[in-house]
XYZ file of C-alpha atoms in Angstrom:
400
model
C 136.257 106.761 117.806
C 139.640 104.758 117.587
C 141.881 105.061 114.089
C 141.478 102.498 111.836
C 144.159 100.559 110.977
C 146.145 101.728 107.751
C 146.986 97.336 107.497
C 143.824 95.000 106.616
C 142.348 93.160 109.985
C 141.486 90.604 109.627
C 137.381 89.731 110.674
C 135.192 86.351 110.482
C 131.813 87.093 110.172
C 129.239 84.006 110.541
C 125.485 83.994 110.362
C 122.207 81.333 110.230
C 119.338 83.379 109.422
C 115.796 82.508 109.355
C 115.995 80.192 106.518
C 117.735 77.638 109.538
C 119.884 76.464 106.005
C 123.676 76.738 107.567
C 126.393 78.856 109.002
C 127.242 81.541 106.177
C 130.515 82.127 107.099
C 133.178 85.330 105.652
C 136.516 85.469 105.540
C 137.196 89.008 105.192
C 140.247 92.218 105.180
C 138.525 95.183 106.671
C 140.648 98.892 106.153
C 138.767 101.959 106.360
C 136.300 103.080 108.984
C 132.827 104.399 107.015
C 133.003 106.595 103.921
C 136.611 104.997 102.812
C 135.680 100.905 104.368
C 137.305 98.108 102.110
C 135.800 95.406 102.045
C 137.817 91.933 100.759
C 136.633 88.376 100.620
C 139.168 86.142 101.947
C 137.083 82.906 101.998
C 133.511 82.316 101.702
C 131.846 78.685 102.869
C 128.044 77.613 104.722
C 128.662 74.508 107.699
C 125.250 73.068 107.277
C 124.065 72.613 111.084
C 123.684 68.681 112.035
C 119.736 67.657 110.425
C 119.080 67.114 113.752
C 120.464 70.127 115.900
C 118.526 71.733 112.215
C 115.662 70.237 113.616
C 115.482 70.942 116.691
C 116.031 74.389 115.830
C 113.274 74.522 113.576
C 111.332 73.202 116.238
C 112.204 75.846 118.912
C 111.983 78.683 116.353
C 108.152 77.623 115.987
C 107.081 77.855 119.722
C 106.994 73.815 120.706
C 107.637 74.209 124.107
C 111.365 73.311 125.760
C 113.325 72.973 129.193
C 114.973 76.073 130.615
C 118.219 73.216 130.664
C 117.395 71.782 126.413
C 117.726 75.775 125.898
C 120.609 75.351 127.543
C 122.114 72.660 125.258
C 121.250 74.044 122.199
C 122.313 76.914 122.943
C 125.935 75.629 123.160
C 125.917 73.077 120.282
C 125.027 76.910 118.034
C 127.882 77.783 119.314
C 130.309 75.009 119.189
C 128.506 74.818 115.022
C 129.620 78.510 114.996
C 133.127 77.381 116.767
C 134.300 75.145 114.813
C 132.781 76.759 111.363
C 134.841 79.746 112.826
C 138.070 77.429 112.528
C 137.761 76.256 109.083
C 137.134 79.013 107.019
C 140.646 80.136 108.288
C 142.444 76.930 107.148
C 144.855 77.706 104.230
C 144.675 81.934 105.628
C 145.732 83.344 107.958
C 143.874 83.978 110.642
C 141.797 86.655 111.308
C 141.159 88.171 115.296
C 137.858 88.741 115.815
C 134.641 87.372 115.017
C 131.436 88.873 114.495
C 129.371 86.125 114.906
C 125.023 87.071 114.798
C 123.559 83.954 116.065
C 120.784 81.871 115.688
C 117.697 83.728 115.728
C 114.284 81.446 117.857
C 112.100 83.930 118.418
C 112.197 88.068 117.919
C 109.236 89.482 118.668
C 108.796 93.945 117.316
C 107.484 96.301 120.265
C 103.854 96.833 120.080
C 101.410 98.106 122.035
C 102.603 94.423 124.561
C 105.919 95.577 123.937
C 106.832 93.726 127.782
C 104.477 91.241 128.675
C 104.265 91.823 131.795
C 100.550 91.166 132.318
C 99.562 92.378 135.334
C 102.406 92.090 137.660
C 102.676 96.692 137.150
C 106.362 97.197 136.723
C 105.020 98.946 133.719
C 104.097 101.855 135.851
C 108.057 102.388 137.810
C 108.807 102.585 133.941
C 106.125 103.526 131.775
C 108.592 104.499 128.650
C 109.504 100.393 128.014
C 105.508 99.203 127.203
C 106.626 99.939 122.859
C 109.941 97.629 123.690
C 110.452 94.112 121.717
C 112.941 91.786 122.753
C 114.727 89.066 120.613
C 116.624 86.667 121.112
C 120.527 84.772 119.459
C 121.466 81.244 120.322
C 124.424 80.069 120.112
C 126.713 82.755 123.036
C 129.725 84.658 121.685
C 131.389 83.811 125.450
C 131.935 80.269 124.574
C 132.801 81.421 121.027
C 135.161 83.656 121.939
C 136.844 80.316 124.206
C 136.652 77.598 121.186
C 138.764 79.619 119.551
C 140.974 82.005 121.101
C 139.346 84.746 119.814
C 137.571 88.141 120.753
C 134.111 87.434 119.264
C 131.526 90.323 119.490
C 127.168 88.800 119.678
C 123.996 89.525 120.453
C 123.934 92.766 118.598
C 120.245 93.500 118.551
C 120.167 94.576 122.035
C 121.254 97.306 121.932
C 118.812 98.395 119.269
C 116.177 96.808 121.032
C 116.641 98.382 124.240
C 115.995 102.196 122.773
C 113.242 101.095 121.569
C 113.705 99.847 117.992
C 113.271 97.040 116.316
C 116.518 96.038 116.240
C 115.934 94.362 113.015
C 116.518 95.064 110.385
C 120.822 95.802 110.935
C 122.235 95.679 107.708
C 121.814 98.736 105.964
C 124.415 101.018 107.286
C 126.814 98.724 105.937
C 125.226 98.353 102.932
C 125.629 102.321 102.634
C 128.701 103.256 102.724
C 129.686 99.179 100.651
C 127.197 99.260 98.197
C 125.371 103.412 97.053
C 126.427 105.157 93.826
C 126.298 109.086 94.137
C 124.097 109.973 90.859
C 121.616 106.127 91.495
C 119.241 105.518 94.463
C 119.564 101.536 94.829
C 117.195 98.981 96.195
C 119.599 96.250 97.906
C 116.936 93.485 98.291
C 117.356 91.032 100.763
C 115.875 86.892 100.072
C 116.892 84.635 103.354
C 114.695 83.303 105.122
C 112.091 86.595 105.730
C 112.585 89.405 102.891
C 114.640 92.583 104.884
C 115.477 95.556 102.325
C 117.681 98.451 102.027
C 116.814 101.776 99.929
C 119.511 104.105 99.684
C 120.030 106.923 98.073
C 122.535 108.893 95.749
C 125.057 109.386 98.218
C 125.151 113.398 98.835
C 125.114 114.429 101.690
C 122.501 114.097 104.789
C 122.027 111.269 102.269
C 122.041 108.563 105.908
C 119.284 110.241 106.976
C 117.304 109.716 103.668
C 117.972 105.840 103.517
C 115.184 103.456 104.809
C 114.683 100.045 105.037
C 112.671 96.734 106.706
C 111.455 92.684 106.636
C 109.051 93.041 103.823
C 108.557 90.104 104.636
C 107.580 86.883 103.622
C 111.267 85.181 101.920
C 112.145 82.004 101.470
C 110.758 80.624 104.412
C 106.691 80.218 103.331
C 108.307 78.471 100.185
C 110.758 76.040 102.418
C 108.501 75.145 104.419
C 105.637 73.952 101.838
C 108.278 71.368 100.174
C 109.097 70.505 102.928
C 105.551 69.562 102.999
C 104.829 68.884 99.181
C 107.801 66.326 99.808
C 106.718 64.635 103.357
C 110.585 65.601 103.926
C 112.069 64.127 101.023
C 113.504 67.979 99.524
C 114.043 70.905 101.624
C 114.307 74.236 99.030
C 113.257 74.580 95.719
C 116.691 74.532 93.633
C 116.433 77.906 91.428
C 112.263 77.072 91.886
C 112.661 75.056 88.965
C 109.483 73.747 90.527
C 107.266 76.437 91.093
C 108.147 77.247 87.438
C 106.571 74.510 86.208
C 103.195 75.349 88.016
C 100.485 78.663 87.527
C 100.365 80.587 90.392
C 96.686 81.851 92.248
C 96.620 85.525 90.657
C 93.473 85.481 94.199
C 94.977 83.833 96.399
C 97.627 86.220 96.326
C 95.789 88.755 96.670
C 93.922 87.322 99.225
C 97.232 87.238 101.656
C 98.826 90.628 100.681
C 95.632 91.887 102.234
C 97.270 90.453 105.840
C 97.966 93.499 108.652
C 101.504 93.598 108.200
C 102.168 94.620 104.840
C 99.605 97.769 105.418
C 102.234 98.725 108.831
C 103.440 101.854 107.692
C 107.664 100.784 108.222
C 109.873 100.901 110.715
C 108.369 96.412 110.761
C 110.021 93.482 111.118
C 108.952 90.437 111.307
C 109.956 86.050 111.084
C 109.093 82.382 111.708
C 107.002 83.888 114.639
C 104.324 85.349 111.847
C 105.369 83.519 108.690
C 105.435 80.707 109.601
C 104.376 76.882 110.274
C 101.192 77.808 110.283
C 100.830 80.480 107.994
C 101.562 77.700 106.384
C 99.115 75.987 106.756
C 96.743 78.889 106.057
C 97.548 79.447 102.982
C 97.534 75.579 102.441
C 93.782 75.628 103.559
C 93.126 78.727 101.335
C 93.978 77.132 98.571
C 91.963 74.152 99.177
C 88.757 75.028 97.367
C 91.206 76.535 94.301
C 92.590 72.563 93.870
C 96.129 73.468 92.983
C 98.614 71.473 91.869
C 101.492 71.260 94.033
C 103.498 72.918 91.922
C 100.454 75.926 91.724
C 101.261 76.018 95.644
C 104.760 76.620 95.022
C 103.900 78.802 92.080
C 102.241 80.742 94.019
C 103.346 80.859 97.474
C 106.992 83.163 95.121
C 104.188 86.164 93.767
C 103.723 86.169 97.324
C 107.156 86.603 98.203
C 107.416 88.662 94.812
C 104.196 90.324 95.139
C 104.901 91.809 99.057
C 108.269 92.943 98.152
C 106.803 94.782 94.753
C 103.901 96.156 96.776
C 106.054 98.009 100.041
C 108.010 99.483 97.580
C 104.948 101.099 96.040
C 104.229 102.277 99.491
C 106.490 102.741 101.369
C 110.043 104.469 98.724
C 110.286 107.420 98.961
C 110.693 106.892 95.059
C 111.039 104.103 93.010
C 114.729 102.585 92.614
C 116.619 103.129 89.278
C 117.918 99.256 90.091
C 117.355 96.699 92.773
C 120.345 94.179 93.819
C 119.120 90.656 94.928
C 121.030 89.275 98.222
C 121.671 85.946 100.434
C 119.319 81.897 99.052
C 116.482 83.481 97.538
C 118.809 85.601 95.001
C 119.883 81.771 93.618
C 115.877 81.199 92.643
C 115.769 81.947 88.776
C 112.219 81.836 88.668
C 111.438 83.988 92.253
C 114.192 86.542 90.286
C 112.104 87.009 86.848
C 108.933 86.888 89.204
C 110.320 89.830 90.496
C 112.248 92.323 87.480
C 108.341 91.199 85.475
C 106.350 93.091 88.517
C 109.498 96.006 88.318
C 109.299 96.363 84.311
C 112.712 98.738 83.177
C 114.180 98.563 86.418
C 117.107 96.072 86.182
C 117.058 93.302 89.060
C 120.693 91.892 89.491
C 122.358 90.299 91.806
C 124.693 92.104 94.393
C 127.609 90.146 92.742
C 127.577 92.366 89.784
C 127.880 94.583 92.440
C 130.622 93.328 93.353
C 129.739 92.242 96.441
C 129.473 88.092 97.352
C 125.464 87.917 97.047
C 126.011 84.240 99.445
C 127.268 85.552 101.707
C 126.883 89.650 101.952
C 125.034 88.805 105.036
C 128.106 87.304 106.768
C 129.774 90.098 105.705
C 127.655 92.818 106.841
C 127.946 91.570 110.858
C 132.364 91.222 109.775
C 131.504 95.218 109.539
C 130.080 94.786 112.211
C 131.615 93.705 114.854
C 134.880 95.470 112.909
C 132.602 98.826 114.750
C 131.838 97.641 117.295
C 135.974 97.277 117.595
C 136.460 101.002 116.973
C 133.345 102.206 118.993
C 131.620 103.578 115.332
C 127.512 102.804 115.987
C 126.285 100.062 113.922
C 122.663 101.551 113.412
C 120.741 103.553 111.653
C 117.316 105.291 113.430
C 115.932 105.585 110.682
C 115.509 101.797 109.198
C 114.948 100.270 113.035
C 113.340 103.212 114.794
C 115.414 103.490 117.928
C 115.930 107.485 119.282
C 119.535 107.483 118.199
C 122.426 105.465 117.010
C 124.356 102.665 119.335
C 127.028 100.749 119.183
C 125.313 96.567 118.446
C 126.997 93.628 120.101
C 128.369 92.539 122.756
C 132.369 92.289 123.246
C 133.715 88.832 124.477
């Protein structure tokens, strides 16, 4: 393993999540390696996509057919937007020397018995151990970002884990472990982006990393944002602070019906995305709701309840024990109604945000990919096999 410099390394982390609401950029200074890892956030900002580009990304995520030349055009446009975000976040600061860019996920297929999807081509007979491999695609190519910014750029973080048979997700739990663990307290770090994911961190002791677990819990903001867009004919794209949903009443029989969805009962490791909890799923939810004659506010309250109950159900079903505290991050941490519902369902377990633990809830994911790029440069693995299902640790990211 390469030793870290005693002087801070300035790194930019970039990510646009499944909500596609913009590029989160974090400029950080990092010292240490893992157990002595220290990160200082110097600047954080979200840069919205141009409206037309966001709409095109969302249509691709929804499975709309696209030509290869247009896919290349979108790939380039996303890389340009990420490069501009990297330049803007440095204004007024000493320049960074490294970028960690997650890119924009437009397709994610978890490992399954269908695996490579190569049908009857016979290739599976040549490499039978590839039967269950997943696939993931993040646009915004790192080589172009590196060229435009003149900085070393690490990107395509998920593919190495997936090539080993892992899910390539969630990737942030290893970073959470070294930045948010506690010597006596078991914690859940719950990210609520378009999709929710959890990292369970046991008390910090010998072999604690092997006792960690994590998975995608299901929908986060994805269904809520899609519903708001649908209910307002595109005039709004999200429910600020959950204020609209808070005026409604959840339909609990509907929530219980939706919780029977197979994904919620699959044991970890597991991952998901808009391929499951997207437009088609929302339309099915709206169809299911018709007999109940719900108001728009009731629909949002019911979808919020699904997000909250799916998170708590996954804790109760799959965790080795319930945590002492839950720390929220991501855009959903600002949804006060969702936070209130989680607190009610979790009872005496405090529901906080990672701000309360000293790590920005808004930019934690961007910070994490800055750390993963830093680790890649040092030769430190970035995945946790207990979380992703990969058979071993591996270096994450391609360097340009």
